[in-house]
Coordinates of C-alpha atoms and ligand atoms in Angstrom, one line a residue:
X1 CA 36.9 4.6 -1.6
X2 CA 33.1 4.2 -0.9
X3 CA 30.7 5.6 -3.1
X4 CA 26.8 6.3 -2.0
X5 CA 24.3 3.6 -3.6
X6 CA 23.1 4.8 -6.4
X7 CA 19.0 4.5 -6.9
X8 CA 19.6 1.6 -9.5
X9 CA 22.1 0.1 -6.7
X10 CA 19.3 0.3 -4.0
X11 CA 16.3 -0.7 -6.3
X12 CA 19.0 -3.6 -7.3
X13 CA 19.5 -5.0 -3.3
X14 CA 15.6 -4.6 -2.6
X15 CA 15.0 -6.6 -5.5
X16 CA 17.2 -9.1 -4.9
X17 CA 16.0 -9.6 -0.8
X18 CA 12.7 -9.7 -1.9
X19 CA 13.4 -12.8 -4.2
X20 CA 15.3 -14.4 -1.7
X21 CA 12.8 -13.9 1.1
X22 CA 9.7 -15.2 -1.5
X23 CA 12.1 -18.5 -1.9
X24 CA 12.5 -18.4 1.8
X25 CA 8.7 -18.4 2.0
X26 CA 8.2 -21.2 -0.9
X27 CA 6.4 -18.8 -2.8
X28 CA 6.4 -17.7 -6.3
X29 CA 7.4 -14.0 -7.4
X30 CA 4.5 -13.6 -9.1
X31 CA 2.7 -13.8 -6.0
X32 CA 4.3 -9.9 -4.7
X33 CA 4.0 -6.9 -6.1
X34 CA 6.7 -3.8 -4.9
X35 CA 5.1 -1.0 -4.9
X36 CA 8.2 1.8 -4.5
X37 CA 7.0 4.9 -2.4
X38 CA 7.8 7.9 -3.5
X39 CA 6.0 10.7 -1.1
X40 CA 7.7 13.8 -0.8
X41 CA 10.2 13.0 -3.8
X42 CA 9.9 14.9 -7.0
X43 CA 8.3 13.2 -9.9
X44 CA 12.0 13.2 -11.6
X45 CA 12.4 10.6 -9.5
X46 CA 9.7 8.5 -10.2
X47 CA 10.3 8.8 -13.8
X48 CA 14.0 7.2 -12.8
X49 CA 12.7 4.4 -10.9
X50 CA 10.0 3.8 -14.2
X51 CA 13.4 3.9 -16.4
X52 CA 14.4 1.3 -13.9
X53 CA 11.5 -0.9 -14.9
X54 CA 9.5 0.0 -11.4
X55 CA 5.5 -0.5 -12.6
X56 CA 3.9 0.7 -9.4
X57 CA 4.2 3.4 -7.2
X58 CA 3.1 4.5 -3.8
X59 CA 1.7 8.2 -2.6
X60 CA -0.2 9.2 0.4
X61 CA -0.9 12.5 0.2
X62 CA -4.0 13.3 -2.6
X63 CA -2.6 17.0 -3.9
X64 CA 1.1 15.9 -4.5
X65 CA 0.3 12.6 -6.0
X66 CA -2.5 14.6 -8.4
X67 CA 0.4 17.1 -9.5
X68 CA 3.0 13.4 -10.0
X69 CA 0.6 11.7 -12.1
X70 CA -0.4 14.5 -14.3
X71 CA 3.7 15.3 -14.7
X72 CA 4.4 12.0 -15.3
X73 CA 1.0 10.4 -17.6
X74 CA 3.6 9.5 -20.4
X75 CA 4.8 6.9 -18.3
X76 CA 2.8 3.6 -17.8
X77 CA 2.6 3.6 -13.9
X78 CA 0.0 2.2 -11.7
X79 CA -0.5 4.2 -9.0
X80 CA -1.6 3.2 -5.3
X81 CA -2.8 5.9 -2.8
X82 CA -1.5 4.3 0.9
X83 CA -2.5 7.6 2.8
X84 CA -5.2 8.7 5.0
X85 CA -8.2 10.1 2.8
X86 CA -10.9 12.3 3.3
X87 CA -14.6 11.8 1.4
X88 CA -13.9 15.0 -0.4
X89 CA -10.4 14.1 -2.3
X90 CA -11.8 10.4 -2.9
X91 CA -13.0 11.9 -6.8
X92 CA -9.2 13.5 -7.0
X93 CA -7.7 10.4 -6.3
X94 CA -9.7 7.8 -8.4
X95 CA -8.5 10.1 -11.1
X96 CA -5.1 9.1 -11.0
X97 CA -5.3 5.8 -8.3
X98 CA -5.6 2.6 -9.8
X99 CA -5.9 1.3 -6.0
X100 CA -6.7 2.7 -2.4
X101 CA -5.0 0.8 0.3
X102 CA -6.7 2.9 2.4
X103 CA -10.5 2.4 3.3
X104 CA -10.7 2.9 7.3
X105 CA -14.5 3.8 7.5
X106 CA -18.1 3.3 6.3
X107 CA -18.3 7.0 5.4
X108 CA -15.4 6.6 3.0
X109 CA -16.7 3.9 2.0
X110 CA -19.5 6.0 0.9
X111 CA -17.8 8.9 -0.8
X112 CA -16.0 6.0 -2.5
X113 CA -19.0 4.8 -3.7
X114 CA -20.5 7.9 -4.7
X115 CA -17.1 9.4 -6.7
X116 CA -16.7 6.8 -9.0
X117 CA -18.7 6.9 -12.6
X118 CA -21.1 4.4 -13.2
X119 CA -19.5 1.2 -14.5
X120 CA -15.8 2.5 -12.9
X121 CA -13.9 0.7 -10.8
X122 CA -11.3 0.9 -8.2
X123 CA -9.0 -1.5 -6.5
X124 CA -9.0 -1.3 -2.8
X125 CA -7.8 -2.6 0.5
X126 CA -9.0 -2.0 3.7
X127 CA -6.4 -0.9 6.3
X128 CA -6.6 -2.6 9.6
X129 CA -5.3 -0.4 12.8
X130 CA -2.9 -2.7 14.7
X131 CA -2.5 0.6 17.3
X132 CA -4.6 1.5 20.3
X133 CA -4.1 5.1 18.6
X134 CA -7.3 6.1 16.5
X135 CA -5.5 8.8 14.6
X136 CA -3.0 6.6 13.1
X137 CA -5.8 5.3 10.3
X138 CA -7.2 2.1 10.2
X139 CA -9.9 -0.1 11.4
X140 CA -10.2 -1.5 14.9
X141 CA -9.8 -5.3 14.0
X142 CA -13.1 -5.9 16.0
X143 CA -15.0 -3.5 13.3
X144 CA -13.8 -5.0 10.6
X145 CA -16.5 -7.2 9.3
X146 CA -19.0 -4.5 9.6
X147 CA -16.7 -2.3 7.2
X148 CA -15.8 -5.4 5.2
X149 CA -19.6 -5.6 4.6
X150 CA -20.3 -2.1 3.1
X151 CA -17.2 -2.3 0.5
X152 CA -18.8 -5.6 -0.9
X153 CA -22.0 -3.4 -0.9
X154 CA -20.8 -0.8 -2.5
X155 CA -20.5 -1.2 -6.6
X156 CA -17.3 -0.4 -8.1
X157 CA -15.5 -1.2 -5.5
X158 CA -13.2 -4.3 -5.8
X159 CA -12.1 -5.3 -2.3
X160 CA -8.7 -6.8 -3.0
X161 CA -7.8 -7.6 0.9
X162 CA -6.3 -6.0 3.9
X163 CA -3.5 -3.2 4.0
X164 CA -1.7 -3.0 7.1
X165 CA 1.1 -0.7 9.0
X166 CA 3.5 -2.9 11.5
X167 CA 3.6 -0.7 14.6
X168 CA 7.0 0.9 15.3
X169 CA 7.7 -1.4 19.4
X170 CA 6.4 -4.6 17.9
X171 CA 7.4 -7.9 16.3
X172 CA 6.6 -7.1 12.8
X173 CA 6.4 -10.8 11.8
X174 CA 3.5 -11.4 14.7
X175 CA 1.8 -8.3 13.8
X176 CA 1.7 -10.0 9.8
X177 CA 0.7 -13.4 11.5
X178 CA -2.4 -11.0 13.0
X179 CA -3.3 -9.7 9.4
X180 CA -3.2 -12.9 8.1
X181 CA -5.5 -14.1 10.2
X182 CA -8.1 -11.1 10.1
X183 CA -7.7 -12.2 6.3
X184 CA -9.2 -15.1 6.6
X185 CA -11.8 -14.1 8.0
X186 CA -12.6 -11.2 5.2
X187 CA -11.9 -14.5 2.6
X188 CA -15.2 -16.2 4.1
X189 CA -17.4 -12.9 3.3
X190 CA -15.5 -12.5 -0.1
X191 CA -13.4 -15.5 -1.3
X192 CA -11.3 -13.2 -4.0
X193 CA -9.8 -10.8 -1.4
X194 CA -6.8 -12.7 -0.9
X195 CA -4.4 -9.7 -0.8
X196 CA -2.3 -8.8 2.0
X197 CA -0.4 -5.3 1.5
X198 CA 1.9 -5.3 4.0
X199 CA 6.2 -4.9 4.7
X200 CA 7.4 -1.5 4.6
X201 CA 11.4 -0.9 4.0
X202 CA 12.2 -2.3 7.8
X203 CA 10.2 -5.7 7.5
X204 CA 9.1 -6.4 4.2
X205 CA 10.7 -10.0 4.4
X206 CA 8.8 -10.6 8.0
X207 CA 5.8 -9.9 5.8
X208 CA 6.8 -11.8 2.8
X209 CA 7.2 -15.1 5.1
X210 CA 3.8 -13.9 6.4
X211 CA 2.0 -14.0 2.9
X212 CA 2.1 -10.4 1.9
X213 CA 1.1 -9.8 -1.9
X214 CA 1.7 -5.8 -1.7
X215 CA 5.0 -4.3 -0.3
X216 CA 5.3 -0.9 0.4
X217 CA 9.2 0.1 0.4
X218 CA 10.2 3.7 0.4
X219 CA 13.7 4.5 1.7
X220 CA 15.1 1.6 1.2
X221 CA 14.8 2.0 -2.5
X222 CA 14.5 5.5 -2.9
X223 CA 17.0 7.0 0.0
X224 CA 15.7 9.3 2.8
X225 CA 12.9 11.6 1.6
X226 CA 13.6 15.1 1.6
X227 CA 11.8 17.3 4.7
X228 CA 8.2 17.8 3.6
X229 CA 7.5 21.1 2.8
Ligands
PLP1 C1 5.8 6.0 3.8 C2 5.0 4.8 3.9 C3 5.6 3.5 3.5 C4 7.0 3.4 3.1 O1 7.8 3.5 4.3 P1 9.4 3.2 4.3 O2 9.7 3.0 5.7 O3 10.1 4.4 3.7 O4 9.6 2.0 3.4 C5 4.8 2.4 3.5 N1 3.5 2.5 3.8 C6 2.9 3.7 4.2 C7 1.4 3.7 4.5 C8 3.6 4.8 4.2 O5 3.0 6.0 4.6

């Protein structure tokens, strides 16, 4: 008889392939953060995976990760907001986000700015569009300076790197190669944004080889999400 993975079982195997793809890599574990997503789950089972020893966690929708972290502010979690945002929910989110992965435009950018409290602070990444679709989030990689420019302008904000989603018909590993590279080229305006948070539950070990710092694993850990609604 075959029982279904438990969440400690899956949590368990993710952990144990991301280890062996950061040896792959010659890297240290230190180096990559997990960050378990856990849209569209209840915040039952985010207080599971924090039972499990999970530290950070990944929402990307502002109103059901506001209702999570107020539920669950017993628990010591960081939490990262990895979803589209609009300048009115930045001040919502900075109440609960300890980083953005999400910064797309200069008018975010802006509200950013302008919703945190003076002498606050935020993490963030901006997220590079490796699409030739505009409404999948993102910068175009040939804006990216530009934008990379107003988040070192803007106080408060920490840039931390680039965020990144592999798209679905493509060699995830090349598309990582391609972030890598745009990195470098945000390193030479801002030597400390070294992060890379890329490698989703389908390729976080082409993104680990590729340098990622950040992965961002849902079902793979947590099962398939329930239907939004
Ligand atoms: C949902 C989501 C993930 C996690 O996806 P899985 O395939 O479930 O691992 C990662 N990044 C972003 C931006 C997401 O929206």
């Amino acid at each position: 008889m075959q029982s279904t993975p438990s969440l400690a079982d899956r949590l368990a195997l993710v952990r144990s392939a991301v280890a062996d793809a950061v040896r792959e890599a010659g890297r240290a574990e230190s180096e990559v953060t997990t960050i378990v997503v856990t849209k569209f789950h209840p915040a039952s089972l985010v207080r599971e995976l924090a039972a499990l020893g999970v530290t950070d966690v990944g929402e990307n929708r502002q109103q059901e990760a506001s209702e999570k972290a107020a539920e669950l502010a017993d628990l010591d979690l960081a939490w990262h907001f990895i979803g589209q945002l609009q300048s009115k929910k930045t001040r919502a989110v900075l109440a609960f986000a300890s980083a953005i992965h999400s910064l797309d435009r200069p008018s975010l950018v802006t509200a950013l700015g302008n919703a945190l409290e003076p002498g606050a602070s935020v993490d963030a990444f901006i997220q590079l569009n490796l699409t030739d679709d505009p409404a999948r989030g993102g910068v175009r990689p040939v804006d990216l300076e530009p934008l990379a420019e107003s988040v070192l302008a803007t106080d408060g904000i920490r840039m931390r790197g680039l965020m990144a989603v592999a798209p679905l018909d493509s060699d995830p590993r090349a598309q990582f190669a391609r972030v890598r590279k745009l990195g470098e080229r945000v390193q030479r305006m801002a030597p400390d944004a070294t992060d890379l948070s890329m490698g989703m539950s389908g390729d976080y070990r082409a993104a680990i080889l590729e340098g990622a710092t950040h992965l961002r694993i849902g079902t793979a850990i947590t099962g398939n999400r329930p239907v939004a609604g």
